Amino acid sequence: MSTLNEISKIVASGQITAIKAKVQQALDEGVSAQSILDDGLLPGINEIGEKFARNEVFVPNVLLAAKVMNMGVEVIQPLLAAGENTKVGTAVVGTVKGDLHDIGKNLVALMMRSANLEVIDLGSNVDGAKFIEAINKYNPDVVGLSALLTTTMNEQGHIIRQLIDAGVRDKVKVMVGGAPVTQMWADKIGADAFTADAAEAAQWAKTYAASKGA
Ligand code: B1M
């Protein structure tokens, strides 16, 4: 079994004590940080998600896998985030109210930082009032709303309406993402951008912020 496959298995089976050394082993073998993320850690968390959907595992197993995934990301984080330090803009990100999934949002924050954006990460289960407060406080270029549940993606639209009511909608570009989110949904709720993954989100935010600053 390749080291990347072993990493997937370690995430899916929630082996906390094994993950850091295995990720380090992959790095020592010359595997890139991006490949460890895309071909090792993410397939592992997706595998547990599929098993969960089939009722083969339960929430504690998924929680454990998420913890192992985060520990793996910690090892490669400095490599993913390596870059120059010229700030191009500011982003406020968070997972919307009612939603506790934060792995994807954390990756978005990480990739945005590596794209030289300053990122204010509001965490998960964030309501519209907190986004509005952050817009007024940090004057960001973009606001990123992550949602992983078909129920909580509605909250993305709700937050956009709250930004309009608070008179701050035109100050920022609103980006949306998360597994159930699509371009069609983004258009329906009046978001400015939908991106399918963290790297694309960082690229979109960077391009927009740079065009504003130019
Ligand atoms: Co939950 N969960 N979960 N879960 N969980 C899913 C999402 C689910 C698909 C599992 C399944 O049934 N197959 C399902 C949702 C079904 C649906 O709504 N259609 C589900 C469910 C049902 C639930 C609960 C309701 C279970 C329960 O309690 N009965 C519950 C809800 C809790 C809540 O939020 N209120 C729940 C709880 C949990 C845990 C807490 C145990 C844990 C989260 C831990 C944590 O995040 N700290 C968890 C996990 C880990 C998952 C799965 C297995 C993995 C999610 C993940 O982190 N993926 C997930 C199944 C799956 O997705 N395969 C599942 C990896 C991550 C990198 O991907 O977040 O999609 P993702 O991010 C991607 C892109 O979407 C994008 O970039 C990333 C890639 O680069 N992206 C953005 C994300 N945000 C973006 C924002 C952007 C742009 C791109 O711009 C702003």
Short mmCIF file of C-alpha atoms and ligand atoms in Angstrom, two decimals:
data_model
loop_
_atom_site.label_atom_id
_atom_site.label_comp_id
_atom_site.label_asym_id
_atom_site.label_seq_id
_atom_site.Cartn_x
_atom_site.Cartn_y
_atom_site.Cartn_z
CA MET A 1 0.00 0.00 0.00
CA SER A 2 1.37 3.46 -0.89
CA THR A 3 2.02 5.99 1.86
CA LEU A 4 -0.86 8.12 0.53
CA ASN A 5 -3.24 5.18 0.76
CA GLU A 6 -2.01 4.52 4.28
CA ILE A 7 -2.76 8.16 5.17
CA SER A 8 -6.32 7.77 3.84
CA LYS A 9 -6.82 4.64 5.90
CA ILE A 10 -5.40 6.28 9.04
CA VAL A 11 -7.86 9.21 8.67
CA ALA A 12 -10.84 6.97 7.92
CA SER A 13 -10.08 4.69 10.86
CA GLY A 14 -9.34 7.57 13.25
CA GLN A 15 -5.81 6.57 14.26
CA ILE A 16 -4.74 9.66 16.20
CA THR A 17 -1.34 8.32 17.20
CA ALA A 18 -0.29 7.33 13.68
CA ILE A 19 -1.18 10.30 11.48
CA LYS A 20 1.62 12.82 12.13
CA ALA A 21 4.45 10.34 11.59
CA LYS A 22 2.81 8.97 8.43
CA VAL A 23 2.35 12.45 6.92
CA GLN A 24 5.96 13.25 7.79
CA GLN A 25 7.02 9.97 6.14
CA ALA A 26 5.22 11.00 2.94
CA LEU A 27 7.00 14.38 2.99
CA ASP A 28 10.34 12.63 3.53
CA GLU A 29 9.57 10.43 0.52
CA GLY A 30 9.20 13.61 -1.55
CA VAL A 31 5.40 13.69 -1.82
CA SER A 32 4.16 17.30 -2.07
CA ALA A 33 2.01 18.84 0.65
CA GLN A 34 -0.75 19.45 -1.90
CA SER A 35 -0.75 15.79 -2.95
CA ILE A 36 -0.83 14.66 0.69
CA LEU A 37 -3.95 16.82 1.09
CA ASP A 38 -5.67 15.89 -2.19
CA ASP A 39 -4.66 12.23 -2.49
CA GLY A 40 -4.26 11.18 1.15
CA LEU A 41 -6.16 13.22 3.73
CA LEU A 42 -9.25 14.21 1.68
CA PRO A 43 -9.99 10.69 0.34
CA GLY A 44 -9.79 9.49 3.95
CA ILE A 45 -12.38 11.95 5.25
CA ASN A 46 -14.58 11.31 2.19
CA GLU A 47 -14.42 7.57 2.85
CA ILE A 48 -15.71 8.01 6.40
CA GLY A 49 -18.45 10.32 5.04
CA GLU A 50 -19.61 7.61 2.64
CA LYS A 51 -19.61 5.01 5.41
CA PHE A 52 -21.57 7.41 7.61
CA ALA A 53 -24.16 7.86 4.86
CA ARG A 54 -24.51 4.04 4.69
CA ASN A 55 -24.91 3.84 8.51
CA GLU A 56 -21.72 1.77 8.75
CA VAL A 57 -20.15 4.24 11.19
CA PHE A 58 -21.54 6.85 13.59
CA VAL A 59 -20.94 10.47 14.61
CA PRO A 60 -18.11 9.66 17.10
CA ASN A 61 -16.21 7.85 14.32
CA VAL A 62 -16.65 10.85 12.04
CA LEU A 63 -15.52 13.23 14.79
CA LEU A 64 -12.41 11.17 15.37
CA ALA A 65 -11.63 11.08 11.64
CA ALA A 66 -12.07 14.88 11.51
CA LYS A 67 -9.61 15.26 14.39
CA VAL A 68 -7.07 13.03 12.63
CA MET A 69 -7.58 14.97 9.39
CA ASN A 70 -6.88 18.25 11.23
CA MET A 71 -3.74 16.78 12.80
CA GLY A 72 -2.53 15.77 9.35
CA VAL A 73 -3.24 19.25 7.96
CA GLU A 74 -1.25 20.76 10.85
CA VAL A 75 1.88 18.94 9.62
CA ILE A 76 1.61 20.22 6.03
CA GLN A 77 0.17 23.65 6.90
CA PRO A 78 3.52 25.52 6.90
CA LEU A 79 4.30 24.11 3.45
CA LEU A 80 0.88 24.94 2.01
CA ALA A 81 1.06 28.43 3.46
CA ALA A 82 4.61 29.22 2.35
CA GLY A 83 4.74 32.40 0.27
CA GLU A 84 5.79 36.02 0.18
CA ASN A 85 4.32 38.39 2.68
CA THR A 86 2.90 41.25 0.66
CA LYS A 87 -0.71 41.64 1.73
CA VAL A 88 -3.10 41.95 -1.21
CA GLY A 89 -6.34 42.26 0.73
CA THR A 90 -8.51 41.09 3.59
CA ALA A 91 -11.05 38.28 3.86
CA VAL A 92 -13.55 37.43 6.57
CA VAL A 93 -14.55 33.76 6.56
CA GLY A 94 -16.82 31.55 8.62
CA THR A 95 -19.10 28.53 8.56
CA VAL A 96 -22.70 29.70 8.76
CA LYS A 97 -25.07 29.48 11.70
CA GLY A 98 -26.26 25.98 12.57
CA ASP A 99 -23.27 24.33 10.90
CA LEU A 100 -20.29 22.96 12.81
CA HIS A 101 -18.28 21.64 9.84
CA ASP A 102 -15.06 23.61 9.74
CA ILE A 103 -12.44 21.54 7.93
CA GLY A 104 -13.23 22.95 4.47
CA LYS A 105 -13.52 26.50 5.83
CA ASN A 106 -10.15 26.07 7.59
CA LEU A 107 -8.62 25.01 4.28
CA VAL A 108 -10.12 28.06 2.58
CA ALA A 109 -8.58 30.28 5.29
CA LEU A 110 -5.24 28.51 4.94
CA MET A 111 -5.12 28.83 1.15
CA MET A 112 -6.21 32.48 1.31
CA ARG A 113 -3.39 33.21 3.76
CA SER A 114 -0.95 31.51 1.44
CA ALA A 115 -2.31 33.78 -1.33
CA ASN A 116 -1.24 36.78 0.81
CA LEU A 117 -4.66 37.75 2.08
CA GLU A 118 -5.15 38.68 5.70
CA VAL A 119 -7.86 36.33 6.96
CA ILE A 120 -10.21 36.94 9.86
CA ASP A 121 -11.64 33.52 10.65
CA LEU A 122 -14.89 33.81 12.62
CA GLY A 123 -15.08 30.05 13.19
CA SER A 124 -18.17 27.91 12.75
CA ASN A 125 -21.85 28.43 13.62
CA VAL A 126 -21.56 32.13 12.74
CA ASP A 127 -24.69 34.27 12.41
CA GLY A 128 -25.29 37.31 10.23
CA ALA A 129 -24.77 39.77 13.07
CA LYS A 130 -21.20 38.52 13.57
CA PHE A 131 -20.43 38.85 9.85
CA ILE A 132 -21.84 42.40 9.86
CA GLU A 133 -19.78 43.31 12.93
CA ALA A 134 -16.64 41.95 11.24
CA ILE A 135 -17.33 43.86 8.01
CA ASN A 136 -17.64 47.10 9.96
CA LYS A 137 -14.55 46.35 12.03
CA TYR A 138 -12.13 45.00 9.39
CA ASN A 139 -13.44 46.49 6.13
CA PRO A 140 -12.63 43.28 4.19
CA ASP A 141 -12.59 42.90 0.41
CA VAL A 142 -14.41 39.56 0.55
CA VAL A 143 -16.63 37.62 2.91
CA GLY A 144 -16.62 33.82 2.60
CA LEU A 145 -19.61 31.79 3.78
CA SER A 146 -19.10 28.03 4.07
CA ALA A 147 -21.99 25.55 4.49
CA LEU A 148 -21.86 21.74 4.48
CA LEU A 149 -25.48 20.83 5.10
CA THR A 150 -28.40 21.12 2.71
CA THR A 151 -30.26 22.72 5.61
CA THR A 152 -27.62 25.32 6.49
CA MET A 153 -26.93 26.42 2.91
CA ASN A 154 -30.19 28.40 3.26
CA GLU A 155 -28.40 30.41 5.93
CA GLN A 156 -26.01 31.71 3.26
CA GLY A 157 -28.95 33.41 1.55
CA HIS A 158 -30.29 34.62 4.88
CA ILE A 159 -26.94 36.21 5.76
CA ILE A 160 -26.77 37.98 2.39
CA ARG A 161 -30.21 39.47 3.06
CA GLN A 162 -29.02 40.57 6.52
CA LEU A 163 -26.00 42.28 4.92
CA ILE A 164 -28.37 44.15 2.58
CA ASP A 165 -30.60 45.22 5.49
CA ALA A 166 -27.55 46.43 7.44
CA GLY A 167 -26.38 48.51 4.45
CA VAL A 168 -23.03 46.70 4.12
CA ARG A 169 -23.72 44.36 1.16
CA ASP A 170 -22.09 46.70 -1.39
CA LYS A 171 -18.91 47.06 0.65
CA VAL A 172 -17.83 43.45 0.04
CA LYS A 173 -17.90 40.59 -2.42
CA VAL A 174 -19.68 37.58 -0.95
CA MET A 175 -18.20 34.18 -1.79
CA VAL A 176 -20.02 30.93 -1.03
CA GLY A 177 -18.88 27.32 -0.98
CA GLY A 178 -19.21 23.94 0.67
CA ALA A 179 -20.12 20.46 -0.56
CA PRO A 180 -23.85 21.05 -1.34
CA VAL A 181 -23.31 24.53 -2.82
CA THR A 182 -23.42 25.09 -6.59
CA GLN A 183 -23.09 27.99 -9.01
CA MET A 184 -26.86 27.84 -9.51
CA TRP A 185 -27.39 28.23 -5.76
CA ALA A 186 -24.91 31.10 -5.59
CA ASP A 187 -26.79 32.89 -8.40
CA LYS A 188 -30.14 32.25 -6.71
CA ILE A 189 -29.10 33.83 -3.41
CA GLY A 190 -27.21 36.72 -5.01
CA ALA A 191 -23.66 35.73 -4.03
CA ASP A 192 -20.81 37.20 -6.06
CA ALA A 193 -18.83 33.99 -6.40
CA PHE A 194 -19.04 30.24 -5.98
CA THR A 195 -15.84 28.27 -5.93
CA ALA A 196 -15.65 24.50 -5.65
CA ASP A 197 -12.49 24.20 -3.58
CA ALA A 198 -10.19 26.09 -1.27
CA ALA A 199 -7.48 26.79 -3.84
CA GLU A 200 -10.04 28.25 -6.27
CA ALA A 201 -11.56 30.34 -3.47
CA ALA A 202 -8.15 31.79 -2.60
CA GLN A 203 -7.41 32.51 -6.26
CA TRP A 204 -10.76 34.29 -6.75
CA ALA A 205 -10.31 36.41 -3.62
CA LYS A 206 -6.73 37.29 -4.49
CA THR A 207 -7.60 38.28 -8.07
CA TYR A 208 -10.49 40.44 -6.88
CA ALA A 209 -8.51 42.13 -4.08
CA ALA A 210 -5.55 42.78 -6.38
CA SER A 211 -7.82 44.29 -9.06
CA LYS A 212 -9.31 46.61 -6.44
CA GLY A 213 -5.93 47.68 -5.17
CA ALA A 214 -4.53 48.24 -8.68
CO1 B1M B 1 -21.15 15.82 8.96
N1 B1M B 1 -22.26 15.61 7.38
N2 B1M B 1 -22.73 16.00 10.08
N3 B1M B 1 -19.90 15.91 10.42
N4 B1M B 1 -19.79 15.35 7.72
C1 B1M B 1 -21.59 15.56 6.08
C2 B1M B 1 -21.47 16.95 5.46
C3 B1M B 1 -22.55 14.58 5.27
C4 B1M B 1 -22.50 14.79 3.74
C5 B1M B 1 -22.23 13.12 5.68
C6 B1M B 1 -23.07 12.11 4.93
O1 B1M B 1 -24.21 11.90 5.29
N5 B1M B 1 -22.51 11.49 3.91
C7 B1M B 1 -23.95 14.93 5.91
C8 B1M B 1 -24.71 16.09 5.25
C9 B1M B 1 -25.94 15.63 4.50
C10 B1M B 1 -26.62 16.79 3.87
O2 B1M B 1 -26.86 17.80 4.43
N6 B1M B 1 -26.97 16.56 2.62
C11 B1M B 1 -23.55 15.26 7.33
C12 B1M B 1 -24.43 15.23 8.44
C13 B1M B 1 -25.83 14.71 8.17
C14 B1M B 1 -24.04 15.64 9.74
C15 B1M B 1 -24.90 15.69 11.01
C16 B1M B 1 -26.33 16.21 10.81
C17 B1M B 1 -24.88 14.25 11.61
C18 B1M B 1 -25.72 14.07 12.83
O3 B1M B 1 -25.48 14.67 13.85
N7 B1M B 1 -26.69 13.21 12.70
C19 B1M B 1 -24.06 16.61 11.94
C20 B1M B 1 -24.44 18.09 11.77
C21 B1M B 1 -23.74 18.96 12.80
C22 B1M B 1 -23.86 20.43 12.48
O4 B1M B 1 -23.09 20.96 11.71
N8 B1M B 1 -24.88 21.09 13.04
C23 B1M B 1 -22.69 16.36 11.40
C24 B1M B 1 -21.55 16.43 12.19
C25 B1M B 1 -20.27 16.18 11.73
C26 B1M B 1 -19.05 16.15 12.66
C27 B1M B 1 -19.09 17.22 13.74
C28 B1M B 1 -19.00 14.78 13.28
C29 B1M B 1 -17.88 16.28 11.60
C30 B1M B 1 -17.40 17.74 11.41
C31 B1M B 1 -16.16 18.04 12.20
C32 B1M B 1 -15.53 19.33 11.80
O5 B1M B 1 -15.72 19.86 10.71
N9 B1M B 1 -14.75 19.87 12.71
C33 B1M B 1 -18.55 15.86 10.31
C34 B1M B 1 -17.83 15.50 9.13
C35 B1M B 1 -16.33 15.41 9.26
C36 B1M B 1 -18.48 15.23 7.89
C37 B1M B 1 -17.87 14.70 6.57
C38 B1M B 1 -17.57 13.22 6.77
C39 B1M B 1 -16.63 15.38 6.08
C40 B1M B 1 -16.76 16.90 5.89
C41 B1M B 1 -15.39 17.45 5.58
O6 B1M B 1 -14.74 18.00 6.43
N10 B1M B 1 -14.92 17.21 4.33
C42 B1M B 1 -19.06 14.97 5.55
C43 B1M B 1 -19.11 13.98 4.40
C44 B1M B 1 -18.28 14.45 3.23
O7 B1M B 1 -18.22 15.64 2.95
N11 B1M B 1 -17.66 13.56 2.52
C45 B1M B 1 -20.21 15.17 6.45
C46 B1M B 1 -13.58 17.62 3.92
C47 B1M B 1 -13.59 19.10 3.57
C48 B1M B 1 -12.22 19.54 3.09
O8 B1M B 1 -14.50 19.24 2.51
O9 B1M B 1 -15.90 20.93 3.80
O10 B1M B 1 -16.64 20.04 1.51
P1 B1M B 1 -15.57 20.44 2.46
O11 B1M B 1 -14.71 21.62 1.81
C49 B1M B 1 -14.29 21.57 0.45
C50 B1M B 1 -15.24 22.28 -0.50
O12 B1M B 1 -16.61 22.08 -0.18
C51 B1M B 1 -14.77 23.69 -0.49
O13 B1M B 1 -13.37 23.61 -0.22
C52 B1M B 1 -13.02 22.36 0.39
C53 B1M B 1 -12.02 21.63 -0.49
O14 B1M B 1 -10.91 22.39 -0.79
N12 B1M B 1 -15.35 24.66 0.44
C54 B1M B 1 -15.42 25.96 0.07
C55 B1M B 1 -15.80 24.54 1.69
N13 B1M B 1 -16.19 25.73 2.16
C56 B1M B 1 -15.96 26.62 1.18
C57 B1M B 1 -16.16 28.01 1.14
C58 B1M B 1 -15.82 28.68 -0.02
C59 B1M B 1 -15.31 28.00 -1.11
C60 B1M B 1 -15.09 26.63 -1.08
O15 B1M B 1 -15.98 30.00 -0.16
C61 B1M B 1 -16.35 30.77 0.93
#
